[in-house]
Amino acid sequence: MTYYARKKTRPVMTLEKFWRGKSADILESSIPEVLPILPLMSTVLFPLGVATVQVGFERNLRLIREHSKPEEIVGIFLSRRMNSGKPEPEEIEKIGIAARVIRLVNMPSGTVQVALEGLRRIAIVEYVKTEPYLEAKVECLKETVSDPSQASVLVEKIIQLARNLVEVDRAYPRELVHTLSMNAAEPGTFADFVATAIDFELEGKQRTLSSLDVVERLEVVREVLENVFEKRRVLAGITKDAKLRIKKTDRERFLREELKTIRKELGEDEPQESEIELLRKKLAELSISQPSKKYLASEIQKLRTIPPSSTEYGPVKNYLDWVLSLPWGKELPEEIDLKKVEEILNEDHYGMEKVKERIVEYLAVRKLRKDVTPSILCFVGPPGTAKTSLSESVARALNRPFLRVNVGGVTDEAEIRGERKTLPGSQPGKIIRALRGAETNNPVFMLDEVDRVRSEGTIGEPWAALFEALNPESNSSFVDNYLGIPYDLSRVLFMASANIAEFIPEALLELMETIELPGYTDTEKFEIAKRFIIPRRAVLQGLSQDEIRLSNDALEKIIELYTNEAGVRELVRQVDFLLRKYVKRKALGEKGPWDVTSKDVETLLGAPPYLRERGESEPEVGVATGLAWTGTGGSLLLVEALKMHGSGKLVITGQLGEIMKESVQAAYSYVRSRADFLEIDQSNFSDYDVHVHFPQGAVPKDGPSSGITTCLAIASALSEKPVRNDIAMTGEITLRGRILGVGGLKEKMLAAHRVGISSVIVPKENEKDLEEIPAEIREKMQVSFVERIDEVFRLALLNIVIAPGKSPDEIVVEEIRKRRSSGKITIEE
């Protein structure tokens, strides 16, 4: 329940209504020593004044009904606590007014309308009871006049202020000033009348009522009246200026200005002010540097001066919402439990022991040396090799939020560093946008595909912005263009992923430690599918783990004939496709469990989309089998060479990059220099053209690892000696016939094993990389490590005659001596 003071806007009373013909001298003896106390929330009554209020709270209703007889006297006091049916004694003003109940009217709403007449100022001495309503012992207060001359001066000032108020506010009648002038003889009563007739706020009225010295009371009235006049003058000025500028299209804006001013005068909070206060509260709670806090405070103040209807209001408000929603200084405890990390990595991932060990070592350094920031771990490998999920496991082990941002294809610095807030539609960069929802400034943050960050002539380099965000020497004060103030990224645990390490910008690569994830063997794929993919995907599709059972043969067939990748993404898609067949059966009411055999696979999944690569069925002239590395793992690379009548030209086809074209030229030159050794007639180089082709011409190819394969194919074509079909090779050559080391050996050997090739030729420099090959693969492969291309000829070229007892190097040296003695070449041994 509530009760309200019933009053008109800016009420004006004549002295006749105010005094009602009564004498101002109400005897003290007529006021009882103990009075019932009626607290009012919106009305202050003065001696000899009349007011009508509505009473709604139960306690006050009972008081009024028990004292409703004519001439009943009650104590009227202002309650400082609003909307409370039972204000406590300490929440009620000490000085009030003794009032007589004149009239009582019951209202349909259940409230009571009461007319009260003020008698004398009284003060509460002590409360005698609080139930069923308040009663207190009171004493009558007497007013004094400390300086009659000063009182007269103040009366004149008040009349002048009233005159000025009437001029600027037409709501007050001009007769008000005349009425005040005619009744200025009683300064005390005059002050009470002014406080009643002018629209004073409750605080001003209560101060007037509480002032027992007439001079002090007049001073309060003058001060409050002066404030009222200033507000009305400002409002009048706004109204006047608005009317001068108003047009038909500006009507709404003018009305908003009026509403704003009215709300301000009524003491009501505007929606804009509420938003401003909320922003200030958020800013006060932020752990942020003083310069930044000062800057944001000025932005909040700027927002306060912008009308909500202005087009400038939205961008400023959006900016402040962005900045204040970031996790400034909010940090989760950094507790690194290495045993827990190992358990979760083993639980989430099969194999990859060296990768897991390196992650644990990385976190061990962070645990022991918090002042040292180790290099950022960058997982490098083909798609679907668990690069991102490893970071997710780390986040789970550390009990931190996991954020992932893909920077692949980013060509503009603004995508990383953000756009300036003055630009239309601007927003922060990818990193700050991701941090907004983290609620902490030390999450695990994965930057995917950092090798695909590109610079294409746009303003700024995106990799430079990434460098600033990742560099421990600068990321503690990373400045996003949109924020415009430094943000601390030093507590973020950054990780990265890439498909090809060579494509990562050099500056970024210096901050990172790359960990190779070369891809999975078929055995590893089988175990991953059994342990993780099938159980998880079955539940995700709506099946229980017991309702679907794939035989080992069925799973092996899916891996062999329905996937062709280094990772397991395609395997997951094929498993999902198969599971949905049984989900449909279950939805139609069929009961499981279901057993899937290898015979069922083709029925469920259709014809195999991939047929495993196979080596040549028999030795052929001019065809050599190489091994290549691609973004999806290793693969076979056939090189074909053909000799045909012509004029000694070398033709190269197959959409090759510059590196491979140069490699073919070098291979051809070396074969030409070894014509005698390979039993090639010199006329072949002048009377025949050689065409070197790399099949699958629609696929771009480049890299330095096909040199020995190309050299062998050209040598076979020109010497008409066939190449073994059961051997594959990788390595680059120099013009001197030396073989250089290559990368991606694990992927290449896995590709050879996948197609059934058991013999591989590998550069001697790569002998150290043999440990990376899984043991079950090494045991089935015969690996030949070579240093010179002539060794490759001996191992792979059939029908070649090599002098007994001589090594390839000795044969080369002997050939060089022969050619030097004949004067054909000049070369140092």
Short mmCIF file of N, CA and C in Angstrom, two decimals, residues 157-304:
data_model
loop_
_atom_site.label_atom_id
_atom_site.label_comp_id
_atom_site.label_asym_id
_atom_site.label_seq_id
_atom_site.Cartn_x
_atom_site.Cartn_y
_atom_site.Cartn_z
N LYS A 157 13.75 40.76 -0.85
CA LYS A 157 14.48 39.93 -1.84
C LYS A 157 13.61 38.78 -2.33
N ILE A 158 12.85 38.19 -1.40
CA ILE A 158 11.99 37.08 -1.79
C ILE A 158 10.91 37.56 -2.73
N ILE A 159 10.31 38.72 -2.43
CA ILE A 159 9.27 39.27 -3.31
C ILE A 159 9.83 39.54 -4.70
N GLN A 160 11.08 40.07 -4.77
CA GLN A 160 11.69 40.35 -6.07
C GLN A 160 11.95 39.05 -6.84
N LEU A 161 12.42 38.04 -6.13
CA LEU A 161 12.64 36.74 -6.78
C LEU A 161 11.32 36.17 -7.29
N ALA A 162 10.25 36.34 -6.49
CA ALA A 162 8.94 35.85 -6.93
C ALA A 162 8.50 36.60 -8.18
N ARG A 163 8.78 37.91 -8.22
CA ARG A 163 8.44 38.70 -9.40
C ARG A 163 9.20 38.17 -10.64
N ASN A 164 10.50 37.91 -10.45
CA ASN A 164 11.29 37.38 -11.57
C ASN A 164 10.78 36.00 -12.01
N LEU A 165 10.38 35.18 -11.04
CA LEU A 165 9.89 33.84 -11.36
C LEU A 165 8.61 33.91 -12.19
N VAL A 166 7.71 34.83 -11.79
CA VAL A 166 6.45 34.98 -12.53
C VAL A 166 6.72 35.39 -13.97
N GLU A 167 7.80 36.16 -14.21
CA GLU A 167 8.11 36.63 -15.55
C GLU A 167 8.57 35.48 -16.46
N VAL A 168 9.32 34.53 -15.90
CA VAL A 168 9.88 33.45 -16.74
C VAL A 168 8.99 32.22 -16.76
N ASP A 169 8.09 32.09 -15.77
CA ASP A 169 7.23 30.90 -15.70
C ASP A 169 5.78 31.35 -15.67
N ARG A 170 5.12 31.20 -16.80
CA ARG A 170 3.74 31.67 -16.93
C ARG A 170 2.75 30.82 -16.13
N ALA A 171 3.21 29.71 -15.54
CA ALA A 171 2.30 28.88 -14.75
C ALA A 171 1.89 29.57 -13.46
N TYR A 172 2.70 30.54 -13.00
CA TYR A 172 2.35 31.28 -11.78
C TYR A 172 1.59 32.56 -12.16
N PRO A 173 0.45 32.83 -11.49
CA PRO A 173 -0.33 34.05 -11.82
C PRO A 173 0.39 35.30 -11.34
N ARG A 174 0.18 36.38 -12.06
CA ARG A 174 0.84 37.63 -11.68
C ARG A 174 0.31 38.15 -10.34
N GLU A 175 -0.91 37.71 -9.93
CA GLU A 175 -1.45 38.15 -8.65
C GLU A 175 -0.64 37.63 -7.46
N LEU A 176 0.18 36.62 -7.69
CA LEU A 176 0.95 36.05 -6.60
C LEU A 176 1.87 37.08 -5.97
N VAL A 177 2.55 37.88 -6.79
CA VAL A 177 3.47 38.88 -6.26
C VAL A 177 2.70 39.92 -5.43
N HIS A 178 1.52 40.32 -5.92
CA HIS A 178 0.71 41.31 -5.18
C HIS A 178 0.26 40.76 -3.84
N THR A 179 -0.13 39.48 -3.84
CA THR A 179 -0.57 38.85 -2.59
C THR A 179 0.57 38.78 -1.58
N LEU A 180 1.77 38.44 -2.05
CA LEU A 180 2.92 38.37 -1.15
C LEU A 180 3.23 39.75 -0.57
N SER A 181 3.16 40.77 -1.41
CA SER A 181 3.50 42.12 -0.95
C SER A 181 2.52 42.61 0.12
N MET A 182 1.26 42.25 -0.04
CA MET A 182 0.24 42.70 0.90
C MET A 182 0.36 42.01 2.26
N ASN A 183 1.04 40.88 2.31
CA ASN A 183 1.07 40.10 3.55
C ASN A 183 2.49 39.84 4.03
N ALA A 184 3.33 40.85 3.88
CA ALA A 184 4.73 40.72 4.30
C ALA A 184 4.95 41.16 5.73
N ALA A 185 3.87 41.55 6.45
CA ALA A 185 4.05 42.08 7.82
C ALA A 185 4.48 41.01 8.80
N GLU A 186 4.03 39.75 8.56
CA GLU A 186 4.40 38.64 9.44
C GLU A 186 5.48 37.81 8.74
N PRO A 187 6.77 38.10 8.98
CA PRO A 187 7.84 37.42 8.22
C PRO A 187 7.80 35.89 8.35
N GLY A 188 7.50 35.37 9.55
CA GLY A 188 7.49 33.92 9.72
C GLY A 188 6.40 33.26 8.92
N THR A 189 5.17 33.79 9.06
CA THR A 189 4.05 33.23 8.31
C THR A 189 4.24 33.47 6.82
N PHE A 190 4.83 34.61 6.47
CA PHE A 190 5.14 34.92 5.07
C PHE A 190 6.04 33.84 4.47
N ALA A 191 7.07 33.45 5.22
CA ALA A 191 7.99 32.43 4.71
C ALA A 191 7.27 31.10 4.50
N ASP A 192 6.38 30.75 5.47
CA ASP A 192 5.63 29.50 5.33
C ASP A 192 4.74 29.54 4.09
N PHE A 193 4.10 30.69 3.85
CA PHE A 193 3.22 30.80 2.70
C PHE A 193 4.00 30.67 1.38
N VAL A 194 5.19 31.28 1.29
CA VAL A 194 6.00 31.18 0.08
C VAL A 194 6.38 29.73 -0.20
N ALA A 195 6.78 29.02 0.87
CA ALA A 195 7.17 27.62 0.70
C ALA A 195 6.00 26.77 0.26
N THR A 196 4.78 27.19 0.59
CA THR A 196 3.59 26.44 0.17
C THR A 196 3.17 26.82 -1.24
N ALA A 197 3.22 28.12 -1.55
CA ALA A 197 2.71 28.60 -2.84
C ALA A 197 3.65 28.30 -4.00
N ILE A 198 4.95 28.28 -3.75
CA ILE A 198 5.94 28.02 -4.81
C ILE A 198 6.26 26.53 -4.81
N ASP A 199 6.55 26.02 -6.01
CA ASP A 199 6.80 24.58 -6.16
C ASP A 199 8.19 24.22 -5.62
N PHE A 200 8.31 24.22 -4.27
CA PHE A 200 9.55 23.81 -3.65
C PHE A 200 9.67 22.28 -3.64
N GLU A 201 10.89 21.81 -3.69
CA GLU A 201 11.11 20.38 -3.48
C GLU A 201 10.90 20.07 -2.00
N LEU A 202 10.68 18.76 -1.70
CA LEU A 202 10.40 18.37 -0.32
C LEU A 202 11.52 18.77 0.63
N GLU A 203 12.76 18.64 0.16
CA GLU A 203 13.89 18.99 1.02
C GLU A 203 13.83 20.48 1.41
N GLY A 204 13.50 21.34 0.45
CA GLY A 204 13.40 22.77 0.73
C GLY A 204 12.26 23.08 1.68
N LYS A 205 11.15 22.39 1.50
CA LYS A 205 10.01 22.62 2.41
C LYS A 205 10.34 22.18 3.83
N GLN A 206 11.00 21.01 3.94
CA GLN A 206 11.33 20.52 5.28
C GLN A 206 12.33 21.44 5.96
N ARG A 207 13.32 21.96 5.20
CA ARG A 207 14.27 22.91 5.78
C ARG A 207 13.55 24.17 6.28
N THR A 208 12.54 24.62 5.50
CA THR A 208 11.75 25.80 5.91
C THR A 208 10.98 25.50 7.19
N LEU A 209 10.36 24.32 7.25
CA LEU A 209 9.59 23.95 8.43
C LEU A 209 10.48 23.82 9.65
N SER A 210 11.70 23.33 9.49
CA SER A 210 12.60 23.06 10.62
C SER A 210 13.30 24.31 11.12
N SER A 211 13.23 25.43 10.38
CA SER A 211 13.91 26.66 10.79
C SER A 211 13.02 27.43 11.77
N LEU A 212 13.44 27.48 13.04
CA LEU A 212 12.65 28.17 14.07
C LEU A 212 12.95 29.65 14.11
N ASP A 213 14.17 30.02 13.75
CA ASP A 213 14.50 31.44 13.68
C ASP A 213 13.97 31.99 12.37
N VAL A 214 13.19 33.05 12.44
CA VAL A 214 12.52 33.59 11.25
C VAL A 214 13.54 34.05 10.21
N VAL A 215 14.62 34.68 10.66
CA VAL A 215 15.65 35.13 9.71
C VAL A 215 16.25 33.93 8.98
N GLU A 216 16.56 32.90 9.72
CA GLU A 216 17.11 31.68 9.10
C GLU A 216 16.10 31.07 8.14
N ARG A 217 14.79 31.10 8.54
CA ARG A 217 13.75 30.54 7.69
C ARG A 217 13.65 31.33 6.39
N LEU A 218 13.69 32.63 6.49
CA LEU A 218 13.63 33.46 5.28
C LEU A 218 14.84 33.22 4.37
N GLU A 219 15.99 33.03 4.98
CA GLU A 219 17.21 32.76 4.19
C GLU A 219 17.08 31.44 3.42
N VAL A 220 16.50 30.43 4.09
CA VAL A 220 16.27 29.15 3.41
C VAL A 220 15.31 29.34 2.25
N VAL A 221 14.22 30.08 2.49
CA VAL A 221 13.23 30.32 1.42
C VAL A 221 13.88 31.07 0.27
N ARG A 222 14.69 32.09 0.58
CA ARG A 222 15.36 32.84 -0.49
C ARG A 222 16.27 31.93 -1.31
N GLU A 223 17.05 31.09 -0.64
CA GLU A 223 17.99 30.19 -1.34
C GLU A 223 17.24 29.21 -2.24
N VAL A 224 16.20 28.58 -1.69
CA VAL A 224 15.44 27.60 -2.48
C VAL A 224 14.73 28.29 -3.63
N LEU A 225 14.13 29.46 -3.36
CA LEU A 225 13.43 30.19 -4.41
C LEU A 225 14.39 30.62 -5.52
N GLU A 226 15.58 30.98 -5.15
CA GLU A 226 16.59 31.36 -6.14
C GLU A 226 16.93 30.17 -7.04
N ASN A 227 17.05 28.97 -6.45
CA ASN A 227 17.32 27.77 -7.25
C ASN A 227 16.16 27.46 -8.19
N VAL A 228 14.93 27.61 -7.68
CA VAL A 228 13.76 27.38 -8.53
C VAL A 228 13.75 28.35 -9.70
N PHE A 229 14.06 29.62 -9.40
CA PHE A 229 14.09 30.63 -10.46
C PHE A 229 15.14 30.29 -11.52
N GLU A 230 16.35 29.89 -11.08
CA GLU A 230 17.42 29.57 -12.03
C GLU A 230 17.02 28.41 -12.93
N LYS A 231 16.40 27.38 -12.36
CA LYS A 231 15.97 26.25 -13.17
C LYS A 231 14.91 26.66 -14.18
N ARG A 232 13.94 27.48 -13.71
CA ARG A 232 12.91 27.94 -14.64
C ARG A 232 13.49 28.84 -15.73
N ARG A 233 14.46 29.64 -15.36
CA ARG A 233 15.10 30.52 -16.34
C ARG A 233 15.83 29.70 -17.41
N VAL A 234 16.57 28.67 -16.96
CA VAL A 234 17.26 27.81 -17.92
C VAL A 234 16.27 27.10 -18.82
N LEU A 235 15.21 26.57 -18.20
CA LEU A 235 14.18 25.89 -18.98
C LEU A 235 13.53 26.84 -19.98
N ALA A 236 13.29 28.06 -19.53
CA ALA A 236 12.69 29.05 -20.44
C ALA A 236 13.63 29.36 -21.59
N GLY A 237 14.95 29.42 -21.27
CA GLY A 237 15.93 29.67 -22.33
C GLY A 237 15.97 28.53 -23.33
N ILE A 238 15.93 27.29 -22.82
CA ILE A 238 15.92 26.13 -23.72
C ILE A 238 14.69 26.15 -24.60
N THR A 239 13.56 26.45 -23.97
CA THR A 239 12.31 26.49 -24.73
C THR A 239 12.36 27.58 -25.80
N LYS A 240 12.89 28.73 -25.42
CA LYS A 240 12.95 29.84 -26.37
C LYS A 240 13.87 29.51 -27.53
N ASP A 241 15.07 28.97 -27.20
CA ASP A 241 16.02 28.62 -28.26
C ASP A 241 15.45 27.52 -29.15
N ALA A 242 14.79 26.55 -28.51
CA ALA A 242 14.23 25.46 -29.29
C ALA A 242 13.15 25.96 -30.24
N LYS A 243 12.34 26.91 -29.77
CA LYS A 243 11.28 27.45 -30.61
C LYS A 243 11.85 28.25 -31.76
N LEU A 244 12.97 28.91 -31.56
CA LEU A 244 13.59 29.66 -32.64
C LEU A 244 14.10 28.73 -33.74
N ARG A 245 14.57 27.54 -33.34
CA ARG A 245 15.16 26.61 -34.31
C ARG A 245 14.16 25.58 -34.83
N ILE A 246 12.99 25.56 -34.22
CA ILE A 246 12.09 24.43 -34.51
C ILE A 246 11.58 24.48 -35.94
N LYS A 247 11.50 23.33 -36.54
CA LYS A 247 10.89 23.14 -37.85
C LYS A 247 9.96 21.94 -37.74
N LYS A 248 9.33 21.65 -38.81
CA LYS A 248 8.40 20.53 -38.78
C LYS A 248 9.12 19.21 -38.50
N THR A 249 10.30 19.03 -39.10
CA THR A 249 11.05 17.79 -38.91
C THR A 249 11.74 17.73 -37.56
N ASP A 250 11.85 18.89 -36.85
CA ASP A 250 12.54 18.94 -35.56
C ASP A 250 11.58 18.85 -34.38
N ARG A 251 10.31 18.61 -34.64
CA ARG A 251 9.32 18.63 -33.55
C ARG A 251 9.64 17.56 -32.49
N GLU A 252 9.97 16.38 -32.94
CA GLU A 252 10.24 15.30 -31.99
C GLU A 252 11.44 15.62 -31.11
N ARG A 253 12.48 16.18 -31.72
CA ARG A 253 13.67 16.54 -30.94
C ARG A 253 13.34 17.59 -29.88
N PHE A 254 12.52 18.57 -30.28
CA PHE A 254 12.12 19.60 -29.32
C PHE A 254 11.35 19.01 -28.14
N LEU A 255 10.43 18.11 -28.44
CA LEU A 255 9.65 17.49 -27.38
C LEU A 255 10.54 16.67 -26.44
N ARG A 256 11.56 16.05 -27.00
CA ARG A 256 12.49 15.29 -26.15
C ARG A 256 13.24 16.22 -25.21
N GLU A 257 13.64 17.38 -25.71
CA GLU A 257 14.33 18.35 -24.86
C GLU A 257 13.42 18.80 -23.72
N GLU A 258 12.14 19.04 -24.07
CA GLU A 258 11.17 19.44 -23.05
C GLU A 258 11.02 18.34 -22.00
N LEU A 259 10.88 17.10 -22.48
CA LEU A 259 10.70 15.98 -21.56
C LEU A 259 11.90 15.80 -20.66
N LYS A 260 13.09 16.00 -21.25
CA LYS A 260 14.32 15.88 -20.47
C LYS A 260 14.35 16.91 -19.34
N THR A 261 13.98 18.13 -19.67
CA THR A 261 13.99 19.20 -18.67
C THR A 261 12.95 18.95 -17.60
N ILE A 262 11.76 18.49 -18.01
CA ILE A 262 10.71 18.22 -17.04
C ILE A 262 11.13 17.12 -16.08
N ARG A 263 11.71 16.06 -16.62
CA ARG A 263 12.18 14.97 -15.77
C ARG A 263 13.23 15.44 -14.77
N LYS A 264 14.09 16.31 -15.26
CA LYS A 264 15.13 16.83 -14.39
C LYS A 264 14.52 17.64 -13.24
N GLU A 265 13.51 18.46 -13.57
CA GLU A 265 12.86 19.27 -12.54
C GLU A 265 12.13 18.41 -11.53
N LEU A 266 11.56 17.28 -12.00
CA LEU A 266 10.83 16.39 -11.11
C LEU A 266 11.75 15.46 -10.33
N GLY A 267 13.04 15.52 -10.62
CA GLY A 267 13.99 14.68 -9.91
C GLY A 267 13.96 13.23 -10.36
N GLU A 268 13.39 12.96 -11.52
CA GLU A 268 13.33 11.59 -12.02
C GLU A 268 14.58 11.28 -12.82
N ASP A 269 15.04 10.03 -12.72
CA ASP A 269 16.21 9.60 -13.47
C ASP A 269 15.83 9.35 -14.92
N GLU A 270 16.62 9.87 -15.83
CA GLU A 270 16.43 9.61 -17.24
C GLU A 270 17.11 8.29 -17.61
N PRO A 271 16.59 7.61 -18.65
CA PRO A 271 17.24 6.38 -19.09
C PRO A 271 18.72 6.59 -19.42
N GLN A 272 19.03 7.73 -20.04
CA GLN A 272 20.42 8.01 -20.38
C GLN A 272 21.27 8.13 -19.12
N GLU A 273 20.75 8.81 -18.11
CA GLU A 273 21.51 8.97 -16.87
C GLU A 273 21.73 7.62 -16.19
N SER A 274 20.72 6.76 -16.26
CA SER A 274 20.89 5.42 -15.67
C SER A 274 22.00 4.66 -16.38
N GLU A 275 22.05 4.77 -17.70
CA GLU A 275 23.12 4.11 -18.44
C GLU A 275 24.47 4.68 -18.08
N ILE A 276 24.53 5.99 -17.94
CA ILE A 276 25.80 6.64 -17.59
C ILE A 276 26.29 6.15 -16.23
N GLU A 277 25.38 6.08 -15.27
CA GLU A 277 25.77 5.63 -13.93
C GLU A 277 26.23 4.19 -13.96
N LEU A 278 25.57 3.36 -14.76
CA LEU A 278 25.98 1.96 -14.88
C LEU A 278 27.37 1.84 -15.48
N LEU A 279 27.66 2.64 -16.50
CA LEU A 279 28.99 2.64 -17.12
C LEU A 279 30.05 3.09 -16.13
N ARG A 280 29.74 4.12 -15.34
CA ARG A 280 30.69 4.61 -14.36
C ARG A 280 30.96 3.55 -13.29
N LYS A 281 29.92 2.82 -12.91
CA LYS A 281 30.09 1.76 -11.92
C LYS A 281 30.99 0.66 -12.46
N LYS A 282 30.77 0.27 -13.72
CA LYS A 282 31.62 -0.76 -14.34
C LYS A 282 33.07 -0.30 -14.41
N LEU A 283 33.27 0.97 -14.78
CA LEU A 283 34.63 1.50 -14.89
C LEU A 283 35.32 1.48 -13.54
N ALA A 284 34.60 1.83 -12.48
CA ALA A 284 35.20 1.85 -11.14
C ALA A 284 35.63 0.46 -10.70
N GLU A 285 34.96 -0.57 -11.20
CA GLU A 285 35.29 -1.94 -10.79
C GLU A 285 36.43 -2.55 -11.59
N LEU A 286 36.86 -1.89 -12.68
CA LEU A 286 37.90 -2.46 -13.54
C LEU A 286 39.28 -2.29 -12.93
N SER A 287 40.11 -3.31 -13.10
CA SER A 287 41.53 -3.21 -12.73
C SER A 287 42.29 -2.74 -13.96
N ILE A 288 42.45 -1.44 -14.09
CA ILE A 288 42.98 -0.85 -15.30
C ILE A 288 43.87 0.32 -14.91
N SER A 289 44.84 0.63 -15.77
CA SER A 289 45.78 1.71 -15.47
C SER A 289 45.06 3.05 -15.36
N GLN A 290 45.64 3.96 -14.59
CA GLN A 290 45.01 5.26 -14.37
C GLN A 290 44.86 6.07 -15.66
N PRO A 291 45.87 6.11 -16.54
CA PRO A 291 45.67 6.86 -17.79
C PRO A 291 44.50 6.32 -18.61
N SER A 292 44.40 4.99 -18.68
CA SER A 292 43.30 4.39 -19.43
C SER A 292 41.96 4.68 -18.76
N LYS A 293 41.94 4.61 -17.43
CA LYS A 293 40.70 4.88 -16.70
C LYS A 293 40.27 6.34 -16.89
N LYS A 294 41.25 7.23 -16.90
CA LYS A 294 40.94 8.65 -17.11
C LYS A 294 40.37 8.87 -18.51
N TYR A 295 40.96 8.20 -19.49
CA TYR A 295 40.48 8.33 -20.86
C TYR A 295 39.04 7.81 -20.99
N LEU A 296 38.75 6.65 -20.39
CA LEU A 296 37.41 6.09 -20.48
C LEU A 296 36.41 6.95 -19.72
N ALA A 297 36.84 7.55 -18.61
CA ALA A 297 35.95 8.46 -17.87
C ALA A 297 35.56 9.66 -18.74
N SER A 298 36.52 10.15 -19.52
CA SER A 298 36.20 11.28 -20.41
C SER A 298 35.25 10.85 -21.52
N GLU A 299 35.36 9.59 -21.99
CA GLU A 299 34.43 9.09 -23.00
C GLU A 299 33.02 8.96 -22.42
N ILE A 300 32.93 8.53 -21.16
CA ILE A 300 31.62 8.43 -20.52
C ILE A 300 31.00 9.82 -20.36
N GLN A 301 31.82 10.79 -19.98
CA GLN A 301 31.33 12.16 -19.86
C GLN A 301 30.89 12.70 -21.22
N LYS A 302 31.64 12.34 -22.24
CA LYS A 302 31.27 12.76 -23.60
C LYS A 302 29.92 12.19 -23.98
N LEU A 303 29.68 10.92 -23.62
CA LEU A 303 28.40 10.29 -23.92
C LEU A 303 27.25 11.02 -23.23
N ARG A 304 27.52 11.55 -22.05
CA ARG A 304 26.49 12.23 -21.26
C ARG A 304 25.99 13.50 -21.97
#
